[in-house]
XYZ file of C-alpha atoms in Angstrom:
440
model
C 67.885 73.001 163.115
C 64.985 75.278 162.015
C 65.735 78.924 161.326
C 69.352 78.154 161.423
C 71.582 79.511 158.894
C 75.250 79.520 157.296
C 77.548 82.429 156.251
C 78.331 82.568 152.484
C 80.000 84.941 150.549
C 79.322 87.795 153.251
C 75.490 86.762 153.672
C 73.526 84.037 155.430
C 72.229 80.874 153.398
C 69.305 79.069 155.625
C 70.283 75.798 156.161
C 67.765 72.376 154.867
C 69.045 69.405 156.481
C 71.811 68.459 158.977
C 73.038 65.049 160.010
C 75.416 62.384 159.640
C 76.474 61.750 156.392
C 75.580 63.710 152.876
C 75.985 61.595 149.873
C 76.281 63.835 146.804
C 75.240 62.048 143.565
C 72.261 60.058 143.037
C 73.480 57.386 140.564
C 74.763 53.729 141.063
C 77.517 54.645 143.947
C 75.320 57.262 145.240
C 72.196 55.225 145.905
C 74.748 52.266 147.125
C 76.478 54.575 149.414
C 73.488 56.005 150.763
C 71.959 52.886 151.234
C 74.495 51.322 153.382
C 75.034 54.122 155.806
C 71.271 54.936 156.037
C 70.509 50.687 157.129
C 73.458 51.240 160.089
C 71.662 53.406 161.897
C 72.529 57.238 160.431
C 70.851 60.268 159.161
C 71.684 59.981 155.969
C 70.433 62.542 153.046
C 71.387 61.753 149.013
C 71.112 65.231 146.743
C 70.140 64.442 143.111
C 70.199 66.890 140.146
C 67.693 65.574 138.534
C 64.329 64.332 139.561
C 65.345 60.745 140.080
C 68.080 58.453 141.157
C 69.826 56.443 139.223
C 71.879 58.544 136.596
C 72.867 56.075 133.511
C 70.542 53.462 135.223
C 67.492 55.358 135.009
C 68.220 58.949 132.999
C 70.766 57.924 130.808
C 69.201 54.900 129.360
C 71.679 52.759 129.983
C 70.443 49.168 128.367
C 72.237 46.601 130.695
C 73.952 45.802 134.058
C 77.118 44.015 133.151
C 80.117 41.599 135.089
C 78.539 41.509 138.398
C 80.511 38.244 138.958
C 84.184 37.262 138.178
C 82.634 34.329 136.327
C 82.905 31.992 139.634
C 82.458 34.528 142.082
C 79.385 36.923 143.101
C 81.714 40.081 143.289
C 78.988 42.956 143.093
C 76.367 41.247 145.811
C 75.155 43.412 148.516
C 72.601 46.449 146.890
C 73.809 45.907 143.236
C 72.545 42.639 143.615
C 69.396 43.497 145.653
C 68.403 46.348 142.962
C 68.849 43.819 140.123
C 66.523 41.196 141.772
C 64.075 44.023 142.339
C 63.838 45.270 139.006
C 64.024 41.480 137.338
C 61.014 40.897 139.662
C 59.195 44.238 138.486
C 60.126 43.083 134.885
C 58.774 39.911 135.074
C 62.541 38.411 134.065
C 64.898 36.199 135.615
C 68.133 38.212 136.962
C 71.205 37.857 134.976
C 74.391 38.634 136.867
C 76.672 38.675 133.902
C 74.960 40.828 131.400
C 71.110 42.058 132.873
C 69.255 44.233 130.450
C 67.522 46.692 132.455
C 64.250 49.011 131.748
C 64.746 52.504 133.113
C 60.992 53.341 134.220
C 61.013 50.035 136.971
C 64.190 50.548 138.039
C 63.325 54.234 138.896
C 60.221 52.583 141.205
C 62.764 49.895 142.448
C 65.395 52.669 143.484
C 62.716 54.967 145.232
C 61.545 51.793 147.060
C 65.213 50.795 148.423
C 66.004 54.442 149.434
C 63.036 55.134 151.366
C 62.769 51.563 152.914
C 66.579 52.301 154.181
C 65.507 55.565 155.579
C 67.174 57.998 153.411
C 66.412 61.436 152.691
C 66.156 61.926 149.396
C 66.367 65.471 147.897
C 65.723 65.387 144.098
C 66.376 68.714 141.646
C 69.142 70.020 143.942
C 72.452 70.902 142.120
C 75.862 71.829 144.123
C 77.284 74.750 143.602
C 80.019 75.188 146.712
C 81.311 73.382 149.739
C 81.907 75.266 153.007
C 85.586 73.628 154.462
C 88.542 74.359 156.641
C 91.562 73.128 156.034
C 90.042 70.092 154.434
C 87.238 69.665 156.887
C 83.745 70.037 155.067
C 81.142 71.491 157.091
C 78.600 71.698 154.321
C 77.275 71.719 150.751
C 75.606 74.562 149.192
C 72.770 73.454 146.689
C 70.505 75.108 144.476
C 66.842 74.308 144.095
C 63.585 75.737 143.990
C 63.439 77.423 146.680
C 66.877 79.055 146.043
C 70.702 78.570 147.960
C 70.422 76.273 150.864
C 73.126 74.723 152.983
C 73.335 70.886 153.821
C 75.607 70.098 156.772
C 76.526 66.466 157.672
C 79.715 64.667 159.315
C 80.897 62.868 156.772
C 80.520 63.457 152.910
C 80.693 61.267 149.986
C 81.560 62.468 146.294
C 79.421 60.125 144.195
C 78.664 62.877 141.207
C 81.068 60.707 139.029
C 82.503 63.937 137.830
C 84.148 64.421 141.292
C 82.526 67.802 141.529
C 82.373 67.733 145.488
C 85.845 66.720 145.634
C 86.795 69.413 143.176
C 85.371 72.209 145.077
C 87.023 70.597 148.224
C 90.210 71.195 146.545
C 91.209 67.997 146.527
C 94.107 67.209 143.375
C 92.575 65.097 140.233
C 93.543 64.522 136.775
C 91.645 63.838 133.553
C 92.206 61.897 130.234
C 95.254 60.551 128.525
C 98.542 62.453 128.263
C 97.224 64.949 125.938
C 93.758 65.553 127.970
C 91.921 63.475 125.680
C 88.659 61.588 126.857
C 86.513 58.465 126.253
C 83.556 59.854 123.701
C 80.695 59.696 125.481
C 77.167 58.137 123.913
C 73.368 59.399 124.144
C 71.571 55.993 124.699
C 68.100 55.305 123.022
C 64.679 53.558 123.763
C 63.412 51.915 121.015
C 59.638 50.518 120.842
C 57.821 48.316 118.686
C 60.228 46.131 117.919
C 59.615 42.425 116.707
C 61.848 40.367 118.449
C 60.713 37.181 117.166
C 62.099 37.803 113.841
C 65.463 37.749 115.202
C 67.695 34.423 115.696
C 67.537 33.288 119.339
C 71.121 34.511 119.786
C 70.237 38.273 118.848
C 67.028 39.181 120.678
C 68.832 39.981 124.064
C 72.177 41.643 123.137
C 73.870 43.298 120.693
C 71.502 43.640 117.855
C 72.639 45.399 114.647
C 76.171 44.270 115.162
C 76.705 42.134 112.637
C 74.864 44.710 109.694
C 76.269 47.810 110.950
C 80.202 45.962 110.077
C 78.886 44.877 107.031
C 77.638 48.417 105.682
C 81.100 49.578 107.178
C 83.284 47.025 105.310
C 81.288 48.306 102.195
C 81.305 51.817 102.960
C 77.706 52.351 103.176
C 77.620 52.477 106.790
C 75.399 56.485 107.725
C 78.118 57.209 110.195
C 81.920 56.777 110.995
C 81.562 54.472 113.476
C 83.835 51.350 114.196
C 83.289 50.788 117.395
C 79.407 49.818 117.263
C 77.785 48.521 120.829
C 74.571 47.589 119.762
C 70.890 47.226 120.527
C 69.829 45.285 124.025
C 66.358 44.363 124.573
C 64.206 45.402 127.566
C 60.632 44.221 126.815
C 58.167 42.636 124.925
C 58.491 45.193 122.185
C 61.144 47.615 123.375
C 64.978 48.157 123.783
C 67.865 50.543 124.762
C 70.503 51.196 122.118
C 73.958 51.945 123.913
C 74.676 53.155 120.022
C 77.350 56.101 118.764
C 79.798 57.920 120.133
C 80.292 61.873 120.474
C 83.547 62.111 119.267
C 85.782 64.868 120.680
C 83.707 65.826 123.338
C 85.607 67.673 126.855
C 83.026 66.408 129.529
C 83.916 69.419 131.915
C 82.913 71.907 129.428
C 79.446 72.897 129.064
C 79.447 74.282 125.734
C 80.796 70.701 124.399
C 78.466 68.473 126.494
C 75.616 70.949 124.957
C 76.373 70.210 121.201
C 77.535 66.398 122.306
C 73.632 66.119 123.352
C 72.299 68.008 120.412
C 74.542 65.626 118.370
C 73.291 62.338 119.906
C 70.209 63.189 119.489
C 70.551 63.756 115.766
C 72.599 60.283 115.741
C 69.416 58.709 117.144
C 67.587 59.126 114.338
C 69.830 57.974 112.062
C 70.209 55.001 114.081
C 67.166 54.537 113.966
C 66.752 54.822 110.392
C 69.843 52.369 110.025
C 67.972 49.466 112.219
C 64.822 50.092 110.234
C 66.331 49.341 106.725
C 68.544 46.753 107.688
C 68.197 44.472 110.736
C 65.101 42.012 110.661
C 62.080 43.166 113.786
C 63.143 46.628 113.266
C 61.140 47.433 110.554
C 58.375 49.178 112.458
C 60.411 50.147 115.585
C 59.859 53.598 116.677
C 62.309 56.191 118.579
C 60.349 56.407 122.266
C 62.906 58.082 124.089
C 66.815 59.721 123.804
C 68.588 59.911 127.186
C 68.380 62.790 129.620
C 71.823 62.057 130.673
C 74.981 62.186 128.530
C 76.554 58.694 128.738
C 79.899 59.983 130.047
C 82.464 57.639 130.704
C 85.283 59.468 131.890
C 85.922 62.703 133.259
C 87.973 63.620 136.851
C 89.925 61.082 138.531
C 90.554 62.077 142.311
C 94.225 61.908 143.301
C 93.663 59.943 146.615
C 96.055 58.449 149.609
C 96.392 55.200 146.528
C 95.959 55.331 143.341
C 95.051 52.361 141.660
C 97.281 51.096 138.380
C 96.914 49.231 135.005
C 99.528 47.185 136.748
C 96.996 46.501 139.465
C 95.081 45.395 136.767
C 97.255 42.877 135.152
C 98.815 41.557 138.248
C 95.445 41.073 139.997
C 96.748 42.716 142.746
C 95.193 42.378 146.419
C 95.659 45.186 148.759
C 95.297 44.843 152.549
C 92.820 47.223 153.094
C 90.897 45.940 150.079
C 86.988 46.792 149.929
C 85.620 44.721 147.443
C 86.677 43.168 144.169
C 86.304 43.930 140.474
C 86.790 41.965 137.371
C 85.702 43.904 134.366
C 88.522 44.119 131.318
C 90.086 47.664 130.143
C 87.466 49.259 128.198
C 88.750 52.566 126.691
C 86.541 53.997 124.246
C 88.575 56.162 121.714
C 88.413 59.607 122.079
C 87.785 60.685 118.401
C 86.895 59.133 114.848
C 90.149 57.600 114.049
C 88.857 54.002 112.838
C 92.109 52.338 114.246
C 91.754 53.912 117.297
C 88.028 52.914 117.550
C 88.693 49.269 116.212
C 91.349 48.659 118.757
C 88.819 49.156 121.661
C 87.550 45.909 121.061
C 90.594 44.068 120.614
C 92.448 45.827 124.151
C 88.641 44.262 125.664
C 89.492 40.802 124.555
C 92.929 40.906 125.217
C 92.752 41.935 128.852
C 89.715 39.988 130.108
C 90.219 37.483 132.725
C 90.229 33.819 133.341
C 86.976 32.775 135.196
C 87.466 33.623 138.735
C 90.289 35.711 138.472
C 89.853 39.347 139.321
C 91.742 42.054 141.472
C 91.082 44.096 144.896
C 89.928 47.919 145.578
C 91.390 49.241 148.353
C 89.985 51.783 150.949
C 92.664 54.231 150.221
C 91.562 54.480 146.647
C 88.279 56.160 148.007
C 90.421 58.678 150.346
C 90.733 61.626 148.381
C 94.122 63.825 149.623
C 93.854 67.529 151.041
C 90.547 66.270 152.735
C 89.206 64.758 156.097
C 85.661 64.104 155.999
C 85.464 63.264 152.021
C 85.098 59.876 150.007
C 84.518 59.695 146.600
C 82.831 56.493 144.895
C 81.986 55.593 141.129
C 83.997 56.659 138.392
C 85.974 59.061 140.058
C 88.261 57.239 142.316
C 91.313 57.174 142.832
C 93.064 55.620 139.713
C 95.314 55.808 136.567
C 93.091 55.799 132.771
C 93.300 52.082 132.037
C 91.904 51.119 135.590
C 89.440 53.922 135.546
C 87.885 52.118 132.334
C 87.199 48.809 134.327
C 85.821 49.954 137.580
C 83.350 52.956 136.165
C 80.580 50.180 135.045
C 77.762 49.983 137.473
C 78.895 46.834 139.564
C 82.488 48.234 140.384
C 80.569 51.645 141.178
C 78.413 50.169 143.608
C 80.695 47.912 144.922
C 82.832 51.526 146.148
C 79.429 53.436 147.149
C 78.637 50.492 149.281
C 82.198 50.468 150.993
C 82.074 54.800 151.213
C 78.708 54.342 153.242
C 79.963 51.512 155.595
C 82.771 53.856 155.910
C 81.322 56.992 156.739
C 78.969 54.974 159.021
C 81.795 53.648 161.308
C 83.793 56.783 161.026
C 80.465 58.558 162.529
C 79.943 55.327 165.042
C 83.152 55.635 166.439
C 83.920 58.800 165.937
C 86.880 58.936 164.120
C 88.983 60.274 161.057
C 87.617 58.459 158.195
C 91.425 57.320 157.792
C 91.175 55.937 161.313
C 88.195 53.574 160.201
C 88.428 49.932 161.398
C 89.530 47.744 157.693
C 88.779 44.776 159.525
C 85.645 45.653 160.694
C 84.713 47.432 157.177
C 85.922 44.293 155.436
C 83.465 42.158 157.637
C 80.534 44.630 157.060
C 81.545 44.779 153.246
C 81.173 40.798 153.299
C 78.404 39.985 155.757
C 76.638 42.707 152.660
C 77.594 40.436 149.809
C 80.718 42.254 148.466
C 83.382 39.500 147.736
C 86.249 39.847 149.656
């Protein structure tokens, strides 16, 4: 590979890396994909645009990993459970698999350790700007970093970017939002410190702090922001916690101007929420804003159209498929696109009404990971092939990691047997998933 180049735009671009599996996007889905493929013995690289893995788990200051089980069965075992167990040990707490609060700093170290321990080649600060493909067959992704433009070659590619960025560049079909193109409003999460949790009632020390007080102020018409879907604040340390607070209404997640405005608005809102907590919520009188997220919490953007499109009906029917690669059970959770009060209030009602009984779940078919118009590309995470309602269920971390682990295993099987992704032995893929802790 030394000194090799690839032709692009009429000139040569140096090849930085060449191997078996290229995973683009180092969030939850990408980590699971890269680790799974590497543990199968193949040469794997993970490309991440920031300087650490984790995505929303680290850069996004996401407070919690939720719904790993269906109340009876551990659905998202495997890499997801391994990460939760490891970060729990580092934080000195007991792992809670249905609602586990996390701190971004120990999570960064845990993800580095798991990736390196699996033998993944990690490339941080790399931004993919194009692909080289021929009739749906990807040859390389092109990325820019401190050394300029460079090519990364592979046999199988996995799009775990969340936005379906690689699939889009490869001309796979996609859709976004509701019938009018509106998407769920994003959130810029926050990290507070100097919170005295001993002043909080026991039921509010770990989850949801501030919801009761915000609801009271909203009903009185004195809440500082028109927010009718208040998620809350979640403890992740002795005196610290993360807030999933506010929405940047009307944001277009694929418009850089709109996203930039949302980031600015999110930082403005963070100070408003800090003032609210200090003045209204016991234990927060001395709280400080330690950080705002360096990644906007985008809930929804592209949904890649694959060989099967998962639907709301599949969710309602708890449908299972012959090619299931996992099961999931998180409710339908479509956040409002704008500031309409009734639309925001309907979110929690819909969440409650769609919740499964303990032990119930739906299946995730392998076909939903296979974008149309491509041959050697898989998608994983919130951009897999599904309609809007189903996407609102599968988009959370455990769902993303189930699909990521399946994508990594499928890539490994395709390389091992030198077959097309659509010819991967489903029974063998399912057995690998089961053996690694995924419920099927």
